[in-house]
Short mmCIF file of C-alpha atoms in Angstrom, two decimals:
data_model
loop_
_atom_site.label_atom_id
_atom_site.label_comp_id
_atom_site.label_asym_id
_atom_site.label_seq_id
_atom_site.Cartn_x
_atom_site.Cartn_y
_atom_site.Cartn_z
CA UNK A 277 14.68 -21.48 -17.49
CA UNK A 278 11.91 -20.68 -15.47
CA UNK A 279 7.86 -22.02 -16.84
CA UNK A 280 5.34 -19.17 -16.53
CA UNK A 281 1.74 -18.27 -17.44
CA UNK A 282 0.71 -15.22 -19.03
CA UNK A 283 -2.80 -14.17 -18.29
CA UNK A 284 -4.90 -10.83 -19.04
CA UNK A 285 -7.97 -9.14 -17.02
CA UNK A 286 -9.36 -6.35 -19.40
CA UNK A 287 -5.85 -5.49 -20.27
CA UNK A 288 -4.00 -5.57 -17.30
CA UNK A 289 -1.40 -8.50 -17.91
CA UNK A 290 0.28 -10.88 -15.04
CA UNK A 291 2.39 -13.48 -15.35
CA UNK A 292 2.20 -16.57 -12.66
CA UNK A 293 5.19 -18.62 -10.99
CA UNK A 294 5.11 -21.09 -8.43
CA UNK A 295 6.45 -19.71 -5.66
CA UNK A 296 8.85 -22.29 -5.32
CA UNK A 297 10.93 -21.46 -8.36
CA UNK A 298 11.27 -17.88 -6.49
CA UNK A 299 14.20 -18.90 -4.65
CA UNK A 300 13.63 -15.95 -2.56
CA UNK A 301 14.58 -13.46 -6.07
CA UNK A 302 11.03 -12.38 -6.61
CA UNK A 303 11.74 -8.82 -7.05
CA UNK A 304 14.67 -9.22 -8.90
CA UNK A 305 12.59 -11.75 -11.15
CA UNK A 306 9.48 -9.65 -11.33
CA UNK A 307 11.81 -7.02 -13.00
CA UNK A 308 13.55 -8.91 -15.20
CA UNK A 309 9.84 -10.87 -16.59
CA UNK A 310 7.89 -7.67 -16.53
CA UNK A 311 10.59 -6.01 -18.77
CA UNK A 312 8.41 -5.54 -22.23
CA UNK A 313 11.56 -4.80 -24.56
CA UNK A 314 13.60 -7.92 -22.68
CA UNK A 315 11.77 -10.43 -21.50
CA UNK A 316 8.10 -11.56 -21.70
CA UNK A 317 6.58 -8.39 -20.41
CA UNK A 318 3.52 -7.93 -17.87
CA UNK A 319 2.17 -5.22 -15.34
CA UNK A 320 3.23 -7.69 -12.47
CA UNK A 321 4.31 -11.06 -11.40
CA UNK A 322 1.90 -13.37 -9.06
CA UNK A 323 3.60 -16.19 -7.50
CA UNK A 324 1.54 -18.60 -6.05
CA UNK A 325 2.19 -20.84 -3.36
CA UNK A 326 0.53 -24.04 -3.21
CA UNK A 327 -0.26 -25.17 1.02
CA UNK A 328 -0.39 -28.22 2.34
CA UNK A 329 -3.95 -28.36 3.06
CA UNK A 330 -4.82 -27.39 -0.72
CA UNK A 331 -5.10 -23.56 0.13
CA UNK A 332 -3.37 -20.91 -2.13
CA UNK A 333 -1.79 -17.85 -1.20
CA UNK A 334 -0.35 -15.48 -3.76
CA UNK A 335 2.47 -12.54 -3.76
CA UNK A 336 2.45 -10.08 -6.11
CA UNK A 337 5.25 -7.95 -7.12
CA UNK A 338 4.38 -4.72 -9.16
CA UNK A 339 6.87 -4.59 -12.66
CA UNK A 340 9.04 -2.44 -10.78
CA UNK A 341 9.96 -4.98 -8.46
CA UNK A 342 7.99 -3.43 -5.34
CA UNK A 343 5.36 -5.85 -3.64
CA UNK A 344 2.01 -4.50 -3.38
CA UNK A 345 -0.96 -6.44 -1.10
CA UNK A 346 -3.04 -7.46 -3.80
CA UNK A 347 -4.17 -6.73 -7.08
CA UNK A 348 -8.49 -7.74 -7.85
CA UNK A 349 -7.22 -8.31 -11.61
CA UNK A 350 -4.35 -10.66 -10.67
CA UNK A 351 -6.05 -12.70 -8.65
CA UNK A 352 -8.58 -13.07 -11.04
CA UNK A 353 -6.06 -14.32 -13.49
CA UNK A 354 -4.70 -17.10 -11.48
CA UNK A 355 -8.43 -17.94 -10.73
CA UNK A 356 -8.84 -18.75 -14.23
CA UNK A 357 -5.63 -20.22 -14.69
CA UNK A 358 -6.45 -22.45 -11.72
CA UNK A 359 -10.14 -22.82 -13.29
CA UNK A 360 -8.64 -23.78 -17.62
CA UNK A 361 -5.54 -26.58 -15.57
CA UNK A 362 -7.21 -27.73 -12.72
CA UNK A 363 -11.11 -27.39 -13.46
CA UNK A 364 -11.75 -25.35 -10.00
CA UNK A 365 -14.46 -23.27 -9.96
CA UNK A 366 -14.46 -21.59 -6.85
CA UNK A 367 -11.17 -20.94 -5.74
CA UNK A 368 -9.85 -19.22 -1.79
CA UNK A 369 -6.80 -17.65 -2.59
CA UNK A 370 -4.99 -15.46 0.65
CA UNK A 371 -3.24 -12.57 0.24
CA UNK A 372 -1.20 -9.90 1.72
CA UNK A 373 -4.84 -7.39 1.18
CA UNK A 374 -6.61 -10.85 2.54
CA UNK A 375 -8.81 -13.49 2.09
CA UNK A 376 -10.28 -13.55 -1.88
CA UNK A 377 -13.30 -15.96 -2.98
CA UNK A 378 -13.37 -16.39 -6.70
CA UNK A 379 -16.15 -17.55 -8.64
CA UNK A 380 -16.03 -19.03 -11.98
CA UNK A 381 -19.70 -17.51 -13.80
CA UNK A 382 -18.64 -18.44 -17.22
CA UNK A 383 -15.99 -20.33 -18.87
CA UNK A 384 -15.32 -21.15 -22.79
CA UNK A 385 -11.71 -22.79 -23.22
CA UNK A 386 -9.00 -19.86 -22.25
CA UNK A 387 -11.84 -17.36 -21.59
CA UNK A 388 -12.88 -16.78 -17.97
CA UNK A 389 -15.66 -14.84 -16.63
CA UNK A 390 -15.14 -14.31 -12.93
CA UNK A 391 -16.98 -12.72 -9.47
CA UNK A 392 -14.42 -11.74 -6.64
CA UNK A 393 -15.36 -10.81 -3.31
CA UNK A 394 -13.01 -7.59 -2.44
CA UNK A 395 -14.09 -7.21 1.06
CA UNK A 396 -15.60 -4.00 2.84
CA UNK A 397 -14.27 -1.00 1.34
CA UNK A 398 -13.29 2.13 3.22
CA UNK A 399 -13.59 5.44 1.98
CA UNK A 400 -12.70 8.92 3.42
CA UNK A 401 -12.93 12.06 1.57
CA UNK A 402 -8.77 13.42 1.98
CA UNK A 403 -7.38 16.68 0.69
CA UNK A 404 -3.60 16.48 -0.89
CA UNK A 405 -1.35 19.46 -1.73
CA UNK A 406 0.62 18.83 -4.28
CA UNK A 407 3.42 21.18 -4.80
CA UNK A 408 2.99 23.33 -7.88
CA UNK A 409 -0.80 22.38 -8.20
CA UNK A 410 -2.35 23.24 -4.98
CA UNK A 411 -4.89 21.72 -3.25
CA UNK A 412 -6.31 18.34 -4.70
CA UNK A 413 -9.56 17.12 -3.58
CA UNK A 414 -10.25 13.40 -3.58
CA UNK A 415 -10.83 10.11 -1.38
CA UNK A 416 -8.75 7.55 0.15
CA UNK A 417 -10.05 4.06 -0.24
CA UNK A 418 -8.80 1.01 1.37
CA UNK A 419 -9.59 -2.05 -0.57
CA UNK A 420 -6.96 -4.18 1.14
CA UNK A 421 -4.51 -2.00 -0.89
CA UNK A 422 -4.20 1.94 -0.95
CA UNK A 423 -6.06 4.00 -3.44
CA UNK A 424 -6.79 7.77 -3.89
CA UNK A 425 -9.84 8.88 -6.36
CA UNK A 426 -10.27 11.90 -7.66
CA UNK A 427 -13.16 12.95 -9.63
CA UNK A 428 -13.21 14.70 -12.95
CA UNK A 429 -15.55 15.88 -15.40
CA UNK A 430 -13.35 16.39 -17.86
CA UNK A 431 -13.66 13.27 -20.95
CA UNK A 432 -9.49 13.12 -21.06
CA UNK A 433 -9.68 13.06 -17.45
CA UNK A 434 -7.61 15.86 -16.79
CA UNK A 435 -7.62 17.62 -13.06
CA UNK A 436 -6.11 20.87 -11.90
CA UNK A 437 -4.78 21.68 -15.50
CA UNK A 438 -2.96 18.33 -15.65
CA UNK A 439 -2.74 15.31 -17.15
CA UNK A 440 -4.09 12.82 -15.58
CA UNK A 441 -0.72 10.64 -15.77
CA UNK A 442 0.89 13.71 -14.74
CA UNK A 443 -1.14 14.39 -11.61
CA UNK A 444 -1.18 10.78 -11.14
CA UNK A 445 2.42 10.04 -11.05
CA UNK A 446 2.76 13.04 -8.28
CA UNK A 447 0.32 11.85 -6.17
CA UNK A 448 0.97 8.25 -6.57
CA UNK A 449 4.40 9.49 -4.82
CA UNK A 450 3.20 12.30 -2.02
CA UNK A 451 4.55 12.07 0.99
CA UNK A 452 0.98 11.75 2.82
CA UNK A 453 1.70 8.05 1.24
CA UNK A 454 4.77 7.19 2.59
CA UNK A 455 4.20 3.53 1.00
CA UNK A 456 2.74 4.80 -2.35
CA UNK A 457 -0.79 4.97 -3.61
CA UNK A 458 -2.80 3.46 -6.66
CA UNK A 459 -4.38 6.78 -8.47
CA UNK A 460 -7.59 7.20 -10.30
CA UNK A 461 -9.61 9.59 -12.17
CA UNK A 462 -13.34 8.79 -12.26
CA UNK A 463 -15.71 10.29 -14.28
CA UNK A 464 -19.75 9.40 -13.27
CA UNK A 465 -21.35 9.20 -16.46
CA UNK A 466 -24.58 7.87 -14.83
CA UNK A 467 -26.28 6.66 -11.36
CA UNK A 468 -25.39 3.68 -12.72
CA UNK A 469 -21.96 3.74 -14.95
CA UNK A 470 -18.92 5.68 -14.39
CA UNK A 471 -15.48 5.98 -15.77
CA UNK A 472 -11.94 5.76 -14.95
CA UNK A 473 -8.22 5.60 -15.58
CA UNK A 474 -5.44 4.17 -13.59
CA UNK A 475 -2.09 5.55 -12.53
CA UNK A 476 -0.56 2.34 -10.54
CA UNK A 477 1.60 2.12 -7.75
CA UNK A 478 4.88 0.56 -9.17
CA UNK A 479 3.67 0.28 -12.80
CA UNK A 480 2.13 3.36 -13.92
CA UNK A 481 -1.21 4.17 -16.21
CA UNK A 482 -2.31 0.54 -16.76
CA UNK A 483 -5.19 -0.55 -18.85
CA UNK A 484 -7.30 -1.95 -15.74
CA UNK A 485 -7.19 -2.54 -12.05
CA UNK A 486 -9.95 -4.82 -10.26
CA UNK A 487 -8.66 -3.19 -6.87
CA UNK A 488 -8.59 -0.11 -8.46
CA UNK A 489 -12.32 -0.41 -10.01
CA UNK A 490 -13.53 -1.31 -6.81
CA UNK A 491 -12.13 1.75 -5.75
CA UNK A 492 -13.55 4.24 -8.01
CA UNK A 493 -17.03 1.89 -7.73
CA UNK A 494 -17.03 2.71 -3.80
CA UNK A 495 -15.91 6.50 -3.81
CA UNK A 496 -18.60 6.82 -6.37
CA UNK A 497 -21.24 4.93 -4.31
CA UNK A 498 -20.63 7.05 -1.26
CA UNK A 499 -19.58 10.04 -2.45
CA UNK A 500 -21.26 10.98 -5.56
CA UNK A 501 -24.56 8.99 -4.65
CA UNK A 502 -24.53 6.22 -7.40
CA UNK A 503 -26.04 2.93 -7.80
CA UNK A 504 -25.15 -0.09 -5.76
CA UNK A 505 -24.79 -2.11 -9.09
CA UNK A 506 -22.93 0.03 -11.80
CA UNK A 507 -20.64 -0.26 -14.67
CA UNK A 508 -17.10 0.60 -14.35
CA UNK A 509 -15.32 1.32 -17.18
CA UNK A 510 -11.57 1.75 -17.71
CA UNK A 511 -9.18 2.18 -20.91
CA UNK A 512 -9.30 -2.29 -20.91
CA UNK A 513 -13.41 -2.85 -20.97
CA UNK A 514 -15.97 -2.53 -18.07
CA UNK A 515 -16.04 -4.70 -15.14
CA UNK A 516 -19.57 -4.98 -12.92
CA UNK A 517 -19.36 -4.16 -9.34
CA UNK A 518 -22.57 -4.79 -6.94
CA UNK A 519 -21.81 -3.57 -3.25
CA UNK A 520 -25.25 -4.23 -1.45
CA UNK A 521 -24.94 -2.16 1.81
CA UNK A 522 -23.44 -4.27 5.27
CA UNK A 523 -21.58 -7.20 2.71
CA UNK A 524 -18.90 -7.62 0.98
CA UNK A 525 -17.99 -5.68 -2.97
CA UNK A 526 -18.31 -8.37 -5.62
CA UNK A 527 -16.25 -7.49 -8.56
CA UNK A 528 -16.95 -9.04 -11.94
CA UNK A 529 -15.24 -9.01 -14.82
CA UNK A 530 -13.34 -11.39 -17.49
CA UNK A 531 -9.43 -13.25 -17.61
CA UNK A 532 -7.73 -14.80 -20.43
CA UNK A 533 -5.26 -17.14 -20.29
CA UNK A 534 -2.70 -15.79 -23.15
CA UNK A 535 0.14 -18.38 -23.21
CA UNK A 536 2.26 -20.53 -21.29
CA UNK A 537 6.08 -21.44 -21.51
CA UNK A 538 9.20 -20.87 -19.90
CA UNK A 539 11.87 -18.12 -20.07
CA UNK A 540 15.69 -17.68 -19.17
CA UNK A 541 16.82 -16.31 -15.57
CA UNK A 542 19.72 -14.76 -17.09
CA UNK A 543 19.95 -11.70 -15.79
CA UNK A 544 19.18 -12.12 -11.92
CA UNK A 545 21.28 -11.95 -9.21
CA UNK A 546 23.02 -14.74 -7.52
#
């Protein structure tokens, strides 16, 4: 039996393990937990390691059992979790992606409202060819994990006479991204508000992604001329992102804590 928390940004559902209950298994346990018909079910498992000199540095491994740099949501959840069992309100956590500051704005029992600091962003406009579709217009975005936004004005986010899980799960897999890409469609409804949906390396179409808002928030900002604060909205709620020019993108947005316990190991590997 392993102990685990289950925690939710906007949808997007992580559990957390100590890293030292990983044994070295972590993606043979991040399938077996992530499993929604078999185990306790999540989009990913964060494991966090606790240093000596009272640091934090967290893993995560996607449901599929790949590791991915970061995820803006996950960390977020294991900010709060840190926040409801240890009372820290500002909380360094390293990862893979880098360095993550998170801010506790608002707390009330299990509910968290949180700012992250995501770092620079980098964004270059990219053209993909997707076999079958053609050419597919969009941006790369690094965000201490890969991304690729392409924008839509269609309200059920299709592109190029697809679904947008459809497209999504072809380019999430192109070879121009020999490691994978995170995928999303982003529709500007205003300078100041746009809207998105995720297709997620290693998961799929997920209800939110923190990296992935800050994404969409970025390509937006540079590429389609919108606000420096704005509203990001995804199938999970809206998350605010403020990315004054020369600093860092400050992502803000809420974390549950659903439940803790502990589940059986039966099932991994020796």
């Amino acid at each position: 039996m392993i102990p685990f928390v289950k925690a939710h940004a906007c949808g997007n559902d992580f559990l957390i393990v100590e890293e030292t209950l990983a044994s070295g298994k972590h993606a043979q346990m991040a399938r077996l937990l992530c499993s929604r018909n078999y185990s306790v079910g999540a989009d990913g498992v964060e494991f966090l390691a606790r240093k000596s000199d009272g640091s934090f540095f967290l893993r995560l491994f996607n449901a599929d059992g790949s590791e991915a740099e970061l995820s803006g949501n996950g960390t977020r959840c294991v900010a709060a979790w840190l926040g409801y069992s240890e009372g820290l309100r500002e909380t360094k956590m390293g990862t893979p992606g880098g360095e993550k500051i998170c801010r506790v704005i608002e707390c009330n029992e299990e509910h968290f409202l949180i700012e992250t600091s995501m770092g620079i962003p980098k964004v270059e406009e990219r053209i993909v060819r997707v076999e079958g579709v053609g050419d597919v217009a969009g941006a790369v975005v690094d965000v201490g994990n890969p991304h690729f936004v392409i924008f839509t004005n269609d309200e059920a986010f299709a592109s190029h006479g697809l679904a947008w899980e459809d497209l999504g799960a072809r380019v999430c897999t192109h070879p121009d991204f020999p490691k994978g890409t995170n995928v999303e469609f982003v529709r500007v409804i205003a300078p100041n508000e746009i809207a998105f949906r995720i297709y997620e390396r290693g998961v799929g179409p997920t209800q939110s992604s923190g990296t992935g808002t800050s994404a969409s928030s970025a390509a937006s900002i540079v590429l389609r001329g919108c606000n420096r604060t704005l509203e990001a909205s995804s199938l999970g709620g809206a998350q605010r992102v403020v990315w004054n020019e020369g600093e860092q993108l400050m992502l803000t947005g809420p974390a549950q804590i659903v439940c803790k316990g502990e589940v059986s190991l039966q099932g991994i590997e020796a």
